[in-house]
């Protein structure tokens, strides 16, 4: 057991780079907090895999962060959040914050006509994670869910403003538009990268919900409530660990966070799989 | 050590479903041979990962097949073939057949103007596996290589005849067409799934090379040479093992092989990673 202190870092993990959209939010909302990030780039993506496999990988990822003495874990991956929250919460004493509940709460606040759309990976959508959470908040909501498996590779390819991306978005989002949803949850931490084209296809009047933003406010609440909010006057550090291809990760992280990213280390995947 | 017999199966492995295009060729070319297939669906895809990680995974996959008493291993994955052939061949006494050399040989036979195109994953193209092999065969060849990372997710999504696929293919293949290649190597075992749209974009006069077909003839040569060709008069069996989502694999395998597929088993990924 280690001593839990305000200056301990926040742990954030994801299957790969998507969780960086969440780091960006935490950086801007809680700039003096330190962050340790783990991206499982040796086994990315998670959204096409089974619940059992995703749960096993998630436990290994979280164990890695716990060994780094984090004071709170952010599951910056909707796929993991949709299947493994109970297992993770049962295992650790520190708070574990997922993407689903914060995103659902924000969507309920934002909708006016009660029609909410959710897009995500196959795993997240098949698990009906968002619709279950939304219906708990308000039974009368009409929820439309759609898996968009090509959005992750398009975001990773960097085709954020490409004709093909627009065409694919038009097809995936057709029913959302026809049904007149006024609020759309980006139920995958990669999707904010494609927010512009998604907004364009959905129209200006539709509110896009980025679960990472919503989760950042919940992180603040938890830390404050436990007396664990960092009180330093300095900017926090971000430490990044990935299980493969640190060079590629750096490139994307710098473009993405809009700053130089120095602290990226590769962790051997054998070490991660050994963290049972 | 086990007794090697003509009736032992051929082992085939891939990161996921792509290798099924190779199984289809072996089935049709060597119908009385038995096949044991391993698809590493818990860690798919390989083409976006580093050489070290791909090599580690490949050794574990091959070890699994060796435990099934295979008489020969087909590496039905261009990414693995582009990085791990030496390591695999050093490790095993049985023949190990990759995709690169058979594909390169076929392309050299097919080209008339000496301009050959190669498409594949990031890993395969960055490793320059095909161009190195092609230049060994004929220094005067002009080789144009291009990574097409969206083709794998498009094939897995089943968008084989979609406007977006055509648009993406037009962009990826633009330089190939401008340079007038007359032969195009499909340097990823997923790509034959998209052969129609690739052929349409390239034009009828361009020859597409499917490395799986080329490899099947090499398999025959090896088995014959070692007196290990199956002499049974019956159709061989296909046994499939995957590290995740056997149900999804069955669906794709049946559509793909055009027959009922009964023997699909899930192997725990912990068992695979333990096969050092």
XYZ file of C-alpha atoms in Angstrom:
552
model
C 0.000 0.000 0.000
C 1.286 3.458 -0.782
C 0.521 6.836 0.685
C -2.123 8.701 -1.286
C -1.269 12.336 -1.748
C -2.713 15.318 -3.596
C 0.352 15.396 -5.798
C -0.070 11.813 -7.011
C -0.940 11.665 -10.702
C -4.280 10.924 -12.334
C -4.090 7.680 -14.321
C -5.661 7.598 -17.798
C -5.764 4.605 -20.104
C -7.084 3.762 -23.546
C -6.543 1.142 -26.225
C -4.382 3.606 -28.136
C -4.469 7.278 -29.067
C -8.190 8.055 -28.600
C -7.733 8.771 -24.912
C -5.584 11.768 -25.842
C -8.801 13.689 -26.499
C -9.580 13.124 -22.813
C -6.072 14.134 -21.680
C -6.544 17.362 -23.608
C -9.740 18.099 -21.673
C -8.178 17.284 -18.288
C -5.127 19.404 -19.157
C -7.294 22.391 -19.934
C -9.770 21.912 -17.075
C -7.304 20.799 -14.351
C -3.987 22.206 -15.603
C -2.033 21.650 -12.391
C -2.814 17.928 -12.157
C -0.165 15.384 -13.156
C -1.207 12.647 -15.586
C 0.152 9.180 -16.279
C -1.278 7.826 -19.531
C -1.160 4.270 -20.833
C -2.088 3.523 -24.475
C -2.231 -0.172 -25.367
C -0.966 0.312 -28.910
C 0.284 -3.305 -29.119
C -3.304 -4.574 -28.963
C -5.313 -1.661 -30.371
C -8.226 -1.566 -31.261
C -10.497 -2.856 -28.489
C -13.831 -1.988 -30.145
C -13.808 -5.034 -32.423
C -13.072 -7.499 -29.602
C -15.198 -9.496 -27.158
C -16.252 -8.342 -23.688
C -14.076 -11.003 -22.023
C -10.968 -9.990 -23.963
C -11.565 -6.266 -23.411
C -12.082 -6.852 -19.666
C -8.850 -8.832 -19.391
C -6.861 -6.174 -21.249
C -8.475 -3.398 -19.163
C -7.459 -5.040 -15.876
C -3.871 -5.313 -17.073
C -3.886 -1.663 -18.200
C -5.349 -0.459 -14.887
C -2.840 -2.556 -12.913
C -0.043 -0.788 -14.759
C -1.413 2.612 -13.695
C -1.932 1.500 -10.094
C 1.753 0.553 -9.979
C 2.452 4.190 -10.920
C 0.658 5.308 -7.716
C -2.227 7.070 -9.412
C -4.876 8.608 -7.144
C -7.737 8.080 -9.586
C -8.226 6.174 -12.849
C -9.936 7.593 -15.919
C -11.066 4.917 -18.359
C -10.630 7.053 -21.483
C -12.096 4.384 -23.728
C -15.803 3.952 -24.282
C -15.459 0.279 -25.197
C -13.838 -0.506 -21.832
C -16.312 1.808 -20.066
C -19.205 -0.085 -21.645
C -18.121 -3.488 -20.328
C -15.585 -3.406 -17.489
C -16.583 -0.621 -15.040
C -18.046 -2.969 -12.417
C -15.007 -5.248 -12.476
C -12.602 -2.303 -12.272
C -14.501 -0.569 -9.436
C -14.705 -3.776 -7.448
C -10.970 -4.320 -7.769
C -9.625 -0.901 -6.730
C -10.140 1.386 -3.741
C -9.355 4.524 -5.731
C -12.100 6.129 -7.846
C -12.517 4.793 -11.396
C -14.227 7.210 -13.797
C -15.662 5.927 -17.085
C -17.005 7.702 -20.142
C -20.598 6.457 -20.286
C -22.301 8.073 -17.303
C -20.730 11.537 -17.743
C -21.627 11.477 -21.452
C -25.182 10.371 -20.750
C -25.697 13.078 -18.105
C -24.453 15.796 -20.479
C -26.699 14.559 -23.265
C -29.786 14.605 -21.053
C -28.973 18.182 -20.059
C -28.478 19.204 -23.682
C -31.469 17.637 -25.434
C -34.621 19.648 -25.977
C -36.696 17.239 -28.056
C -35.703 14.093 -26.109
C -34.164 12.436 -29.190
C -30.560 11.423 -28.525
C -28.197 9.684 -30.916
C -25.182 7.601 -29.873
C -22.298 6.555 -32.132
C -19.458 4.254 -31.096
C -17.535 1.060 -31.796
C -19.264 -2.267 -32.414
C -18.552 -3.330 -28.820
C -19.933 -0.152 -27.218
C -23.088 -0.168 -29.348
C -23.730 -3.916 -28.982
C -23.443 -3.527 -25.201
C -26.177 -0.837 -25.301
C -24.158 0.964 -22.642
C -25.380 4.478 -23.415
C -29.025 3.652 -24.050
C -29.225 1.728 -20.751
C -27.695 4.677 -18.880
C -29.873 7.236 -20.676
C -33.077 5.282 -19.985
C -32.129 5.152 -16.291
C -31.989 8.946 -16.309
C -35.223 9.417 -18.232
C -37.415 6.585 -19.467
C -39.159 8.762 -22.044
C -36.030 9.511 -24.036
C -35.850 8.192 -27.575
C -32.338 6.825 -28.179
C -30.880 5.838 -31.533
C -27.567 3.908 -31.518
C -25.256 3.237 -34.446
C -21.859 1.540 -34.686
C -19.411 3.419 -36.944
C -16.428 1.044 -37.214
C -14.678 3.003 -39.969
C -14.418 6.210 -37.918
C -11.476 4.925 -35.819
C -9.252 4.012 -38.797
C -10.256 7.248 -40.570
C -9.259 9.268 -37.483
C -5.987 7.331 -37.165
C -5.295 7.889 -40.889
C -5.811 11.620 -40.250
C -8.511 11.954 -42.934
C -10.401 14.569 -40.939
C -11.455 16.593 -43.973
C -11.739 14.088 -46.794
C -14.541 13.453 -49.279
C -14.574 9.752 -48.366
C -14.916 10.562 -44.664
C -17.868 12.846 -45.449
C -19.497 10.129 -47.579
C -19.035 7.511 -44.861
C -20.360 9.914 -42.206
C -23.386 10.670 -44.368
C -24.167 6.975 -44.601
C -23.595 6.176 -40.917
C -25.558 9.239 -39.748
C -28.422 9.083 -42.241
C -30.960 7.604 -39.827
C -29.906 9.996 -37.039
C -30.729 12.914 -39.328
C -33.996 11.405 -40.565
C -35.148 10.768 -36.987
C -34.287 14.327 -36.005
C -31.999 13.719 -33.026
C -30.965 17.085 -31.541
C -28.069 15.689 -29.464
C -25.388 13.240 -30.582
C -23.052 11.478 -28.157
C -19.567 10.853 -29.599
C -19.338 7.486 -27.841
C -15.710 6.778 -28.714
C -12.756 8.901 -27.654
C -11.435 8.885 -31.235
C -14.506 10.623 -32.615
C -13.774 14.180 -31.403
C -10.957 14.063 -33.993
C -13.715 13.876 -36.656
C -16.018 16.359 -34.891
C -15.951 18.924 -37.724
C -17.167 16.553 -40.417
C -19.706 14.965 -38.049
C -21.056 18.420 -37.131
C -21.218 19.402 -40.796
C -23.151 16.249 -41.728
C -25.526 16.490 -38.746
C -26.091 20.243 -39.151
C -25.256 23.193 -36.890
C -28.343 22.808 -34.715
C -27.332 19.391 -33.346
C -25.308 19.359 -30.113
C -22.307 17.026 -30.118
C -21.456 15.537 -26.704
C -17.799 14.765 -26.025
C -17.737 12.376 -23.068
C -14.149 13.366 -22.257
C -15.222 16.911 -21.418
C -18.055 15.625 -19.262
C -15.736 13.160 -17.501
C -13.217 15.900 -16.633
C -15.772 17.694 -14.468
C -16.580 14.416 -12.671
C -12.856 13.879 -12.047
C -12.700 17.316 -10.405
C -15.713 16.516 -8.197
C -14.205 13.228 -7.020
C -10.782 14.681 -6.252
C -12.255 17.648 -4.458
C -14.567 15.404 -2.424
C -11.660 13.236 -1.268
C -9.317 16.136 -0.553
C -7.035 14.955 -3.339
C -7.134 17.943 -5.668
C -3.581 19.053 -6.472
C -2.862 22.444 -4.869
C 0.362 23.152 -6.752
C 0.646 26.461 -8.599
C 2.650 24.838 -11.380
C 1.500 23.191 -14.565
C 1.272 19.415 -14.100
C 3.368 16.923 -16.072
C 2.028 14.364 -18.556
C 3.836 11.008 -18.652
C 2.940 8.722 -21.530
C 3.474 4.974 -21.761
C 2.552 2.846 -24.789
C 2.922 -0.864 -25.463
C 4.109 -0.293 -29.057
C 5.324 2.322 -31.550
C 6.215 5.265 -29.283
C 7.421 7.266 -32.300
C 4.090 7.146 -34.083
C 2.346 7.947 -30.812
C 4.511 11.042 -30.300
C 3.672 12.344 -33.764
C -0.061 12.014 -33.181
C 0.106 13.231 -29.570
C 1.931 16.431 -30.528
C -0.438 17.223 -33.383
C -3.268 16.459 -31.087
C -2.345 18.175 -27.844
C -0.775 21.097 -29.720
C 2.433 20.972 -27.690
C 5.811 19.221 -27.555
C 5.488 15.807 -25.936
C 8.719 14.556 -24.403
C 7.871 11.817 -21.943
C 6.840 8.822 -24.020
C 8.152 5.407 -22.973
C 7.566 1.990 -24.467
C 6.485 -0.715 -22.023
C 7.022 -4.315 -23.073
C 3.694 -6.023 -23.778
C 4.975 -9.105 -21.884
C 5.192 -6.918 -18.789
C 1.604 -5.730 -19.291
C 0.187 -9.228 -19.877
C 2.023 -10.373 -16.731
C 0.062 -7.821 -14.638
C -2.704 -10.173 -13.559
C 9.253 -34.734 -31.359
C 6.363 -36.215 -33.261
C 6.190 -38.442 -36.292
C 5.707 -36.475 -39.487
C 3.204 -38.086 -41.787
C 1.530 -37.243 -45.108
C -1.810 -36.966 -43.332
C -0.608 -34.318 -40.889
C -2.326 -30.982 -41.487
C -0.930 -27.856 -43.103
C -0.792 -25.016 -40.562
C -1.961 -21.566 -41.654
C -1.953 -18.450 -39.503
C -2.911 -14.819 -39.833
C -3.711 -11.875 -37.578
C -7.408 -12.461 -38.230
C -9.654 -13.271 -41.176
C -7.429 -12.214 -44.081
C -5.724 -15.601 -44.188
C -9.034 -17.155 -45.199
C -8.358 -15.958 -48.727
C -5.282 -18.212 -48.630
C -7.216 -21.156 -47.139
C -9.654 -20.819 -50.035
C -6.804 -21.142 -52.534
C -5.245 -24.137 -50.766
C -8.678 -25.800 -50.522
C -9.224 -25.450 -54.221
C -5.670 -26.307 -55.283
C -4.945 -29.096 -52.753
C -8.453 -30.265 -51.793
C -7.369 -33.444 -49.985
C -5.018 -31.654 -47.587
C -6.091 -31.037 -43.985
C -5.691 -27.514 -42.640
C -5.346 -26.132 -39.128
C -5.882 -22.373 -39.133
C -5.105 -19.901 -36.382
C -6.484 -16.332 -36.540
C -5.221 -14.000 -33.817
C -8.474 -12.039 -33.537
C -7.675 -10.926 -29.968
C -4.752 -8.850 -31.249
C -5.757 -8.044 -34.851
C -4.582 -6.040 -36.786
C -0.811 -6.563 -37.091
C -0.220 -4.107 -39.950
C -0.235 -1.045 -37.678
C 2.234 -2.510 -35.178
C 6.029 -2.568 -34.855
C 8.345 -5.252 -36.255
C 9.283 -6.435 -32.734
C 5.674 -6.817 -31.653
C 4.643 -8.539 -34.898
C 7.590 -10.951 -34.603
C 6.700 -11.827 -30.999
C 3.057 -12.467 -31.907
C 4.071 -14.501 -34.979
C 6.289 -16.816 -32.918
C 3.439 -17.461 -30.492
C 1.026 -18.136 -33.375
C 3.446 -20.529 -35.072
C 4.121 -22.336 -31.776
C 0.403 -22.966 -31.465
C 0.330 -24.591 -34.917
C 3.430 -26.676 -34.214
C 1.660 -28.083 -31.142
C -1.056 -29.220 -33.571
C 1.535 -31.334 -35.416
C 1.451 -29.426 -38.675
C 3.779 -30.599 -41.422
C 4.276 -27.150 -42.954
C 3.405 -23.589 -41.940
C 1.875 -21.014 -44.262
C 2.283 -17.456 -43.019
C -0.955 -16.154 -44.525
C -0.210 -12.593 -43.494
C 1.927 -10.233 -45.531
C 2.856 -8.125 -42.507
C 4.348 -11.147 -40.727
C 5.907 -12.357 -43.989
C 7.585 -8.972 -44.431
C 9.351 -9.043 -41.050
C 9.521 -12.473 -39.390
C 10.387 -15.079 -42.057
C 14.034 -15.439 -41.037
C 13.183 -15.843 -37.357
C 10.451 -18.376 -38.102
C 12.588 -20.414 -40.521
C 15.481 -20.510 -38.060
C 13.215 -21.762 -35.306
C 11.447 -24.654 -37.068
C 12.566 -27.705 -39.017
C 9.360 -27.859 -41.045
C 8.987 -25.623 -44.117
C 7.634 -22.121 -43.512
C 6.040 -20.490 -46.572
C 5.443 -16.737 -46.642
C 3.535 -14.485 -49.017
C 6.244 -12.160 -50.310
C 8.413 -14.385 -52.500
C 5.542 -16.251 -54.213
C 3.783 -12.936 -54.902
C 6.952 -11.344 -56.260
C 7.651 -14.310 -58.555
C 4.121 -14.200 -59.988
C 4.339 -10.471 -60.577
C 7.617 -10.765 -62.456
C 6.065 -13.442 -64.647
C 2.999 -11.305 -65.302
C 4.474 -7.878 -66.059
C 5.134 -6.829 -69.632
C 6.237 -3.229 -69.169
C 8.314 -3.872 -66.042
C 6.204 -1.505 -63.904
C 4.866 -3.273 -60.825
C 2.694 -1.780 -58.099
C 2.496 -3.103 -54.531
C -0.216 -2.254 -52.000
C -0.256 -3.398 -48.375
C -0.392 -2.378 -44.711
C 1.847 0.325 -43.247
C 4.161 -2.339 -41.819
C 4.545 -4.292 -45.091
C 5.166 -1.165 -47.167
C 7.543 0.447 -44.636
C 9.570 -2.776 -44.587
C 9.927 -2.578 -48.414
C 9.512 -6.336 -48.418
C 8.140 -6.676 -51.948
C 10.386 -4.123 -53.630
C 13.490 -5.773 -52.118
C 12.345 -9.189 -53.352
C 11.352 -7.867 -56.783
C 14.684 -6.074 -57.266
C 16.483 -9.323 -56.388
C 14.616 -11.007 -59.246
C 15.175 -8.209 -61.751
C 17.081 -5.008 -60.994
C 15.516 -3.151 -63.889
C 11.972 -3.379 -62.578
C 10.262 -0.157 -61.612
C 8.352 -0.751 -58.359
C 5.795 1.604 -56.823
C 4.659 0.860 -53.258
C 1.702 2.348 -51.394
C 0.247 1.657 -47.952
C -3.565 1.461 -47.961
C -4.471 1.284 -44.245
C -8.221 1.781 -44.776
C -8.585 -1.304 -46.998
C -8.478 -3.755 -44.056
C -11.292 -2.094 -42.067
C -13.312 -1.636 -45.288
C -12.933 -5.359 -46.090
C -13.842 -6.303 -42.499
C -16.879 -3.988 -42.659
C -17.920 -5.826 -45.848
C -18.083 -2.626 -47.939
C -16.894 -4.409 -51.062
C -19.116 -2.438 -53.441
C -19.535 0.952 -51.809
C -19.075 4.446 -53.203
C -16.741 5.350 -50.314
C -14.569 2.288 -50.988
C -14.318 3.312 -54.649
C -13.379 6.888 -53.675
C -10.714 5.674 -51.240
C -9.370 3.216 -53.818
C -9.203 5.994 -56.423
C -7.129 8.109 -54.066
C -4.793 5.316 -52.925
C -4.266 4.022 -56.475
C -4.004 7.364 -58.290
C -0.209 7.302 -58.622
C -0.244 3.631 -59.687
C -2.538 4.542 -62.559
C -0.601 7.668 -63.507
C 2.670 5.714 -63.577
C 1.087 3.034 -65.773
C 1.838 -0.078 -63.705
C 0.558 -3.144 -65.591
C 0.740 -5.517 -62.590
C -0.476 -4.859 -59.046
C 0.441 -7.076 -56.103
C -2.332 -7.320 -53.479
C 0.217 -7.356 -50.661
C -2.248 -8.059 -47.858
C -4.401 -11.165 -47.582
C -7.468 -8.995 -46.895
C -7.254 -7.255 -50.233
C -8.615 -10.035 -52.475
C -11.932 -9.293 -50.707
C -11.827 -5.887 -52.435
C -10.442 -7.235 -55.741
C -13.483 -6.162 -57.801
C -13.325 -2.512 -56.867
C -9.503 -2.477 -57.114
C -9.713 -4.016 -60.611
C -12.380 -1.522 -61.640
C -10.302 1.442 -60.469
C -7.067 0.128 -62.020
C -8.733 -0.887 -65.304
C -9.198 -4.286 -66.946
C -5.736 -4.375 -68.507
C -3.902 -4.437 -65.162
C -3.096 -7.886 -63.726
C -3.852 -8.271 -60.011
C -1.540 -10.673 -58.172
C -3.007 -12.582 -55.229
C -0.053 -13.866 -53.210
C -2.221 -16.594 -51.669
C -2.691 -18.257 -55.057
C 1.021 -18.058 -55.750
C 1.859 -19.464 -52.301
C -0.440 -22.471 -52.796
C 1.645 -23.715 -55.691
C 4.827 -23.345 -53.583
C 3.175 -25.344 -50.795
C 2.508 -28.145 -53.276
C 6.122 -28.111 -54.469
C 7.474 -28.327 -50.905
C 5.154 -31.136 -49.829
C 5.801 -33.106 -52.979
C 9.562 -32.677 -52.599
C 9.506 -33.972 -49.049
C 7.141 -36.872 -49.798
C 4.545 -35.258 -47.543
C 1.732 -34.692 -50.033
C -1.496 -36.179 -48.680
C -2.511 -39.221 -50.766
C -6.020 -39.567 -49.368
C -8.930 -39.692 -51.824
C -11.148 -37.769 -49.435
C -11.651 -34.050 -49.047
C -9.471 -32.716 -46.232
C -10.839 -31.091 -43.077
C -10.387 -27.457 -42.062
C -10.002 -26.784 -38.329
C -10.176 -23.163 -37.261
C -8.880 -21.643 -34.039
C -9.230 -17.981 -33.111
C -8.138 -16.038 -30.035
C -11.414 -14.059 -29.875
C -14.960 -13.795 -31.259
C -15.454 -17.230 -32.869
C -19.056 -16.307 -33.783
C -18.067 -13.317 -35.874
C -15.294 -15.382 -37.460
C -17.764 -18.122 -38.449
C -20.045 -15.593 -40.153
C -17.206 -14.148 -42.219
C -15.605 -17.552 -42.901
C -18.834 -19.027 -44.279
C -19.542 -16.050 -46.508
C -15.987 -16.163 -47.593
C -15.319 -19.839 -48.204
C -18.861 -20.374 -49.548
C -19.477 -23.393 -47.335
C -20.664 -24.338 -43.855
C -17.844 -24.002 -41.333
C -18.295 -26.167 -38.249
C -14.933 -26.484 -36.569
C -14.196 -23.116 -35.000
C -12.761 -23.080 -31.480
C -11.728 -20.203 -29.271
C -8.249 -20.437 -27.746
C -7.568 -18.349 -24.666
C -5.153 -15.511 -25.454
C -3.314 -16.261 -22.183
C -2.513 -19.698 -23.612
C -1.163 -18.121 -26.813
C 0.975 -15.515 -25.021
C 2.357 -18.325 -22.844
C 3.704 -20.111 -25.946
C 7.193 -18.683 -25.824
